[in-house]
Amino acid sequence: MRRARQKANGKSDSNAFTKACHDLNVSGYTIRPFWRDLPYTDIHSCITPDVLHQLYQGVFKHIIEWCSVLVDERELDRRIRCLPPSYGVRHFKNGISALSQVSGTERKHMAHILLACLVGKIPNKVMIAFRAILDFIYLAQYTAHDNDTLEYMEKALKTYHKNKAVLVELGIREHLNIPKFHSLLHYVDSIKELGATDNYNTEAFERLHIDFAKAGWRASNHRDARPQMVRWLVRHEKMAHHSPGLPESLAQYVYRLKNGRPLSTSQLQDALTNMPVNRLNVFHSFKFAPASLSDDNEETDAVKATPAKGQQAARFDTVVVLQGDDAEATGLQGTRIGRVKLIFKLPSTLNDPRTHEQLPAPENWATAGPLAYVEWYSKLNGSPDPTHMMYSVRKAPLRSNGLPVGEILPISMIRQSCQLVPTFPDRVPDEWNTHNVLDKASRFVLNNSASKYAYQTLW
């Protein structure tokens, strides 16, 4: 705006200033900003980082647009459609190219999978630049920071600036003077001054749009809706004030009517029954709480091992398993990647082969707990690829008897679920899809962008 005033200097009409602003790609409708006469005011220090609009709807939106130039959209969509299901990772069954009016939540889900789908398809320098931006986006969302994490943010930004020239060299952009990218320079200083970005992220307040507008609109008759929406909101606020426990009590009552028992806080139901020795207590999924990385955030995770049934395809999730004594809650040292094929528990009784009587199972069976049969991928050796910073694994060779390499282990050894993304050939085979890609492909990368938790643990 200062440059616009200088450009319009000597011209008394406001149109000259507005035109000068437009020439500089700046809104020129505010001639006298409200802070102009406020003493000791640096308006730039009042503008806080915005993860939702600056990072996901700004910076990452540009990356998506650049990908459409670097990679054929149909090929990228084919790769995305082929991704295997994974807990917490959205499956875009039609790809992403046809999406319009993309929400911030959808951008986040795209960020979880995009980088892994670009492996082997874009130049190394572009991959390094994109990886650096994603590093910055994930680091910027940490709920607590120290000197090390802030240094990681600065390092990621320097890596991007070191490699960004390739985007101009490839003709993707004429220049990289993009305001949203410039805003990244101020994140570290803002965090030092104001704290972590979750304290002032507009996403926290945008959710109120659901209560204040969408839910109220749905409750109206869509005619002269505003007074009805206000009335609906007032009533709900009064109810929340006078009977704050009503929603929970109502949910408990309805659940008790349906199932004959109240909701469990752990959400895990013990469904074991006495079964003969030739049968197992099989489960199709289990939920658990992996190690929390902060005191104020309890993580949840789930693993599925579901056989095909009717029109429903089979799903067998991939997981990180603790193996060595040096394994910890974060990092991949002492761990191995496997695919859960069966979740079960040993029976509590045995069949006597002579009398066919039911006998109690050994006492130590009860202490074994739920078990899982896991088929292994190759061991994690060396270090991640320097361009995309993801580890590679492949299917383990078959045993001499032709059977896959597998092992039965307690589910307590499963640290977390993970997503494997196939190392795609130049063109995705037509027969590959989300349901069979783990069976068809032989080499994979471990997607450490699948979630913020994965980003902090799969390194």
XYZ file of C-alpha atoms in Angstrom:
459
model
C 0.000 0.000 0.000
C 2.927 2.315 0.649
C 4.157 1.714 -2.906
C 0.648 2.352 -4.224
C 0.493 5.711 -2.437
C 3.865 6.646 -3.881
C 2.684 5.625 -7.340
C -0.504 7.705 -7.010
C 1.317 10.669 -5.442
C 0.175 14.023 -6.736
C -3.225 12.775 -7.895
C -6.098 13.867 -5.713
C -8.779 11.367 -6.752
C -9.151 8.008 -5.043
C -9.397 6.218 -8.390
C -5.692 6.780 -8.986
C -4.859 5.098 -5.688
C -7.253 2.195 -6.377
C -5.754 1.652 -9.842
C -2.233 1.761 -8.413
C -3.220 -0.883 -5.851
C -4.751 -3.138 -8.493
C -1.581 -2.860 -10.572
C 0.293 -4.215 -7.556
C -2.288 -6.977 -6.913
C -3.465 -5.316 -3.703
C -7.037 -4.455 -2.773
C -7.374 -0.694 -3.055
C -10.787 -0.124 -1.509
C -9.478 1.047 1.874
C -7.815 4.403 1.404
C -7.404 5.236 5.093
C -6.780 2.018 7.106
C -8.166 2.070 10.659
C -4.675 1.755 12.147
C -3.176 4.682 10.236
C -3.315 7.143 13.147
C -2.761 4.657 15.975
C 0.583 5.421 17.662
C 3.301 2.758 17.893
C 1.308 0.393 15.689
C 3.004 -2.136 13.442
C 0.027 -3.738 11.727
C 2.178 -6.554 10.354
C 2.842 -7.829 13.884
C -0.922 -8.059 14.404
C -1.383 -10.510 11.534
C -1.038 -14.004 12.956
C -0.319 -17.201 11.006
C -3.380 -19.041 9.723
C -2.823 -22.762 9.175
C -6.146 -23.279 7.422
C -6.162 -20.414 4.924
C -2.451 -19.703 4.495
C -1.049 -23.243 4.526
C -3.758 -25.625 3.336
C -6.005 -23.328 1.288
C -3.048 -21.252 0.119
C 0.386 -22.865 -0.071
C -0.777 -26.471 -0.457
C -3.395 -25.396 -2.999
C -0.552 -24.100 -5.190
C 1.261 -27.435 -4.876
C -1.856 -29.270 -6.070
C -2.090 -26.930 -9.076
C 1.584 -27.450 -9.924
C 1.122 -31.213 -9.759
C -1.454 -30.984 -12.549
C 1.334 -29.577 -14.752
C 3.990 -32.063 -13.647
C 1.846 -35.210 -13.734
C -1.006 -36.195 -16.020
C -4.184 -35.700 -13.968
C -5.638 -39.033 -15.031
C -2.480 -40.875 -13.988
C -2.413 -39.112 -10.609
C -6.085 -39.955 -10.092
C -5.370 -43.598 -10.925
C -2.625 -43.692 -8.304
C -4.863 -42.107 -5.694
C -7.734 -44.482 -6.451
C -5.358 -47.438 -5.990
C -4.208 -46.502 -2.497
C -5.007 -49.166 0.104
C -7.347 -48.217 2.950
C -5.733 -47.087 6.182
C -7.119 -45.842 9.480
C -7.599 -42.072 9.424
C -6.675 -41.713 5.732
C -9.446 -40.710 3.360
C -9.873 -42.713 0.171
C -10.645 -40.508 -2.836
C -12.478 -43.122 -4.893
C -12.672 -40.797 -7.928
C -9.304 -39.104 -7.508
C -8.937 -35.377 -6.830
C -8.873 -33.669 -10.231
C -12.664 -33.400 -10.507
C -13.169 -31.870 -7.060
C -14.526 -28.331 -6.923
C -14.918 -25.927 -3.997
C -12.429 -27.977 -2.031
C -12.720 -27.557 1.739
C -9.844 -27.229 4.157
C -10.534 -30.721 5.501
C -10.269 -32.152 1.991
C -6.968 -30.321 1.479
C -5.652 -31.918 4.674
C -6.601 -35.374 3.446
C -4.891 -34.656 0.115
C -1.726 -33.668 1.982
C -1.735 -37.071 3.679
C -1.338 -38.944 0.396
C -0.016 -36.608 -2.297
C 3.726 -36.874 -1.745
C 3.749 -40.673 -1.699
C 1.777 -40.729 -4.972
C 4.399 -38.535 -6.655
C 7.363 -40.821 -5.934
C 9.194 -41.612 -9.177
C 7.007 -39.244 -11.196
C 8.513 -35.792 -10.629
C 12.113 -34.461 -10.690
C 14.129 -34.887 -7.504
C 14.477 -31.153 -6.857
C 10.718 -30.691 -7.115
C 10.191 -33.604 -4.730
C 12.635 -32.079 -2.244
C 10.873 -28.695 -2.472
C 7.426 -30.250 -2.000
C 8.685 -32.397 0.878
C 10.116 -29.309 2.567
C 6.783 -27.484 2.291
C 4.904 -30.445 3.771
C 7.490 -30.637 6.554
C 6.841 -26.988 7.309
C 3.051 -27.466 7.282
C 3.195 -30.377 9.715
C 5.754 -28.724 11.982
C 3.701 -25.526 12.082
C 0.806 -27.484 13.608
C 2.746 -28.750 16.636
C 0.886 -27.846 19.816
C 4.164 -27.171 21.648
C 7.527 -25.948 20.402
C 11.092 -25.699 21.568
C 14.255 -24.406 19.936
C 14.713 -27.669 18.053
C 11.265 -27.701 16.412
C 11.570 -24.039 15.442
C 14.958 -24.819 13.936
C 13.345 -27.673 11.976
C 10.813 -25.187 10.571
C 13.546 -22.782 9.506
C 15.532 -25.628 7.956
C 12.487 -26.832 5.985
C 11.885 -23.315 4.668
C 15.539 -22.927 3.658
C 15.368 -26.267 1.828
C 12.341 -25.071 -0.138
C 13.997 -21.778 -1.105
C 17.163 -23.636 -2.098
C 15.259 -25.840 -4.561
C 12.298 -23.686 -5.629
C 14.033 -22.296 -8.740
C 13.342 -25.591 -10.515
C 9.641 -24.646 -10.641
C 10.516 -21.631 -12.798
C 13.030 -23.600 -14.869
C 10.351 -26.176 -15.720
C 7.930 -23.446 -16.757
C 5.451 -24.187 -13.987
C 5.582 -20.575 -12.763
C 6.955 -17.369 -14.237
C 7.908 -16.231 -10.738
C 7.467 -17.334 -7.135
C 6.551 -14.001 -5.567
C 3.426 -15.438 -3.951
C 2.025 -13.688 -0.826
C 0.981 -16.949 0.864
C 4.534 -18.291 0.525
C 5.950 -15.016 1.850
C 3.841 -15.449 4.994
C 5.863 -18.556 5.879
C 8.813 -16.314 6.735
C 6.927 -14.921 9.744
C 5.735 -18.180 11.328
C 8.705 -18.794 13.606
C 8.700 -15.221 14.933
C 4.943 -15.375 15.524
C 5.251 -18.648 17.426
C 7.993 -17.143 19.600
C 5.827 -14.086 20.315
C 2.341 -15.613 20.530
C 2.735 -19.347 21.120
C 1.761 -22.359 19.012
C -0.496 -21.814 16.002
C -3.439 -23.700 17.505
C -3.982 -20.639 19.724
C -5.025 -18.486 16.765
C -5.911 -20.880 13.949
C -9.135 -19.721 12.267
C -10.125 -23.355 11.773
C -11.163 -23.481 15.431
C -13.754 -20.781 14.822
C -14.874 -21.898 11.374
C -16.412 -24.962 12.960
C -18.950 -22.637 14.596
C -20.344 -22.063 11.109
C -21.896 -25.533 11.389
C -23.818 -24.577 14.541
C -24.572 -20.971 13.704
C -25.584 -21.480 10.081
C -25.750 -24.987 8.640
C -27.563 -26.788 11.468
C -29.942 -23.872 11.955
C -30.684 -23.740 8.232
C -31.525 -27.434 8.140
C -33.922 -26.985 11.076
C -35.818 -24.174 9.308
C -38.439 -24.463 6.580
C -36.034 -22.573 4.247
C -38.440 -19.620 3.984
C -37.542 -16.457 5.830
C -34.932 -18.661 7.437
C -32.867 -16.163 9.428
C -35.344 -15.579 12.319
C -35.902 -19.336 12.547
C -32.154 -19.978 12.645
C -31.712 -17.426 15.447
C -34.597 -18.977 17.413
C -33.127 -22.472 16.944
C -29.719 -21.326 18.178
C -31.166 -19.503 21.213
C -33.122 -22.589 22.269
C -30.094 -24.836 21.990
C -27.950 -22.407 23.968
C -30.589 -22.271 26.728
C -30.766 -26.053 26.846
C -26.972 -26.320 26.984
C -26.904 -23.786 29.825
C -29.684 -25.253 31.980
C -29.181 -28.976 31.195
C -25.564 -29.458 30.126
C -25.710 -33.243 30.619
C -28.839 -33.800 28.531
C -27.141 -34.867 25.240
C -24.968 -37.466 26.982
C -27.857 -38.798 29.090
C -30.072 -39.101 26.029
C -27.378 -40.999 24.134
C -26.915 -43.398 27.074
C -30.666 -44.024 27.300
C -31.064 -44.757 23.578
C -28.027 -47.035 23.568
C -29.316 -48.932 26.626
C -32.673 -49.499 24.942
C -30.992 -50.908 21.864
C -28.255 -53.034 23.418
C -29.275 -53.569 27.023
C -26.093 -52.042 28.410
C -24.582 -48.561 28.753
C -21.824 -47.084 26.625
C -18.314 -48.189 27.559
C -15.693 -45.521 28.024
C -13.018 -47.650 26.405
C -15.260 -48.579 23.446
C -13.824 -52.096 23.527
C -16.271 -54.932 24.136
C -15.215 -58.322 25.392
C -17.021 -60.713 23.003
C -15.154 -63.887 23.846
C -17.057 -67.147 24.249
C -15.956 -70.666 24.978
C -15.069 -72.333 21.708
C -13.664 -75.750 20.769
C -9.969 -76.048 20.098
C -10.550 -76.332 16.367
C -12.070 -72.872 16.349
C -10.658 -69.481 17.276
C -12.200 -66.327 18.624
C -11.673 -64.109 15.616
C -12.000 -60.310 15.523
C -12.237 -58.158 12.433
C -10.790 -55.053 14.063
C -9.505 -53.575 17.266
C -9.024 -50.067 18.583
C -6.272 -48.928 20.871
C -4.547 -45.836 22.189
C -0.968 -45.480 20.925
C 1.594 -43.546 22.904
C 0.491 -39.941 23.274
C 2.982 -37.297 22.184
C 1.485 -34.522 24.301
C -0.309 -34.356 27.626
C -3.450 -32.712 26.246
C -4.084 -34.985 23.276
C -5.082 -38.655 23.528
C -4.466 -40.530 20.293
C -6.722 -43.295 18.937
C -5.884 -45.898 16.338
C -7.560 -48.933 14.789
C -6.531 -52.009 12.830
C -8.818 -54.062 10.596
C -8.499 -57.624 9.315
C -11.778 -58.220 7.505
C -12.317 -61.023 4.966
C -14.402 -60.474 1.853
C -18.133 -60.944 2.341
C -20.685 -60.552 -0.417
C -20.067 -57.235 -2.144
C -17.731 -56.084 0.613
C -14.057 -56.387 -0.292
C -11.452 -57.761 2.087
C -9.279 -55.404 4.099
C -6.093 -56.320 5.946
C -4.288 -53.309 7.411
C -0.551 -52.692 7.579
C 1.052 -51.924 10.945
C 4.291 -51.017 12.706
C 5.359 -53.847 15.043
C 7.774 -53.558 17.974
C 10.526 -56.154 17.595
C 13.844 -55.102 19.084
C 14.765 -53.966 22.582
C 15.701 -50.587 21.092
C 12.176 -49.940 19.782
C 10.512 -46.812 21.157
C 7.231 -44.914 20.817
C 8.658 -42.831 17.981
C 11.096 -43.629 15.214
C 11.444 -46.891 13.324
C 14.507 -48.346 15.005
C 13.714 -51.810 16.347
C 10.448 -52.081 14.391
C 9.203 -53.938 11.340
C 6.304 -53.426 8.952
C 3.726 -56.192 8.649
C 0.210 -56.849 7.398
C -2.373 -58.150 9.865
C -4.161 -61.157 8.362
C -5.993 -62.417 11.457
C -6.922 -61.076 14.880
C -7.904 -63.758 17.363
C -7.778 -65.096 20.880
C -7.065 -68.620 22.008
C -10.100 -70.646 23.156
C -10.731 -71.081 26.849
C -11.566 -74.783 26.542
C -10.105 -77.790 24.796
C -11.671 -80.843 23.227
C -10.434 -84.107 24.759
C -9.695 -86.209 21.649
C -10.680 -89.423 23.490
C -13.773 -88.475 25.463
C -14.751 -85.361 23.482
C -15.267 -83.669 26.830
C -14.712 -79.970 27.215
C -11.634 -79.306 29.334
C -10.364 -75.983 30.644
C -7.603 -74.441 28.588
C -4.189 -73.973 30.194
C -3.996 -71.000 32.542
C -1.264 -69.306 30.536
C -3.604 -69.100 27.543
C -5.598 -66.465 29.365
C -2.516 -64.327 29.897
C -1.620 -64.464 26.200
C -4.307 -61.917 25.410
C -5.520 -61.110 21.902
C -3.152 -62.256 19.205
C -2.511 -61.332 15.599
C -1.112 -63.261 12.686
C 1.126 -60.865 10.766
C 2.741 -61.393 7.372
C 6.038 -59.545 7.173
C 7.481 -57.116 4.681
C 11.231 -56.731 4.291
C 13.168 -55.316 7.220
C 13.772 -51.583 7.448
C 17.431 -51.141 6.642
C 19.499 -48.033 6.052
C 17.841 -44.648 5.884
C 14.897 -43.051 4.083
C 15.171 -41.817 0.514
C 16.819 -38.364 0.637
C 14.346 -36.834 -1.834
C 11.023 -37.691 -0.208
C 12.285 -38.880 3.224
C 10.191 -42.060 3.211
C 11.390 -45.597 3.868
C 10.941 -48.307 1.244
C 9.839 -51.887 1.886
C 9.039 -54.850 -0.318
C 7.220 -58.104 0.093
C 9.331 -60.644 1.917
C 10.291 -63.657 -0.240
C 8.248 -66.802 0.306
C 9.490 -69.601 2.512
C 10.920 -72.738 0.947
C 7.485 -74.359 1.270
C 5.903 -71.571 -0.760
C 4.155 -69.956 2.205
C 4.553 -66.286 3.151
C 6.787 -65.286 6.048
C 4.490 -64.674 9.002
C 4.352 -64.734 12.767
C 1.793 -64.891 15.577
C 2.303 -62.167 18.173
C 0.352 -60.324 20.897
C -1.480 -57.292 19.574
C 0.258 -55.290 22.298
C 3.353 -55.460 20.078
C 1.532 -53.462 17.388
C 2.614 -49.874 17.967
C 0.450 -48.163 15.359
C -1.235 -48.592 12.011
C 0.468 -47.248 8.892
C -0.172 -46.772 5.191
C 1.974 -48.324 2.483
C 1.852 -46.634 -0.911
C 2.955 -48.750 -3.881
C 5.985 -47.724 -5.900
C 3.993 -47.033 -9.035
C 5.259 -47.866 -12.530
C 5.045 -45.170 -15.215
C 1.425 -46.120 -15.755
C -0.792 -47.688 -13.122
C -1.939 -51.161 -14.291
C -5.660 -51.271 -15.023
C -6.219 -54.184 -12.653
C -4.851 -52.293 -9.628
C -7.407 -50.786 -7.261
C -7.681 -49.797 -3.614
C -8.774 -53.289 -2.573
C -6.010 -55.351 -4.217
C -3.024 -53.023 -4.555
C -1.296 -54.489 -1.478
C -1.511 -57.907 -3.148
C -0.587 -56.785 -6.678
C 2.341 -54.466 -5.958
C 5.669 -55.724 -4.636
C 7.450 -52.549 -3.519
C 6.095 -49.768 -1.327
C 6.997 -46.574 0.488
C 5.964 -45.982 4.095
C 3.746 -42.884 4.021
C 4.827 -40.674 6.914
C 2.455 -37.911 5.798
C -0.669 -39.999 6.424
C -1.399 -38.051 9.625
C 0.232 -35.618 11.996
C 0.867 -38.544 14.345
C 2.553 -40.539 11.562
C 4.689 -37.518 10.701
C 5.982 -37.372 14.281
C 6.579 -41.118 14.687
C 7.585 -42.680 11.340
C 11.135 -41.379 10.941
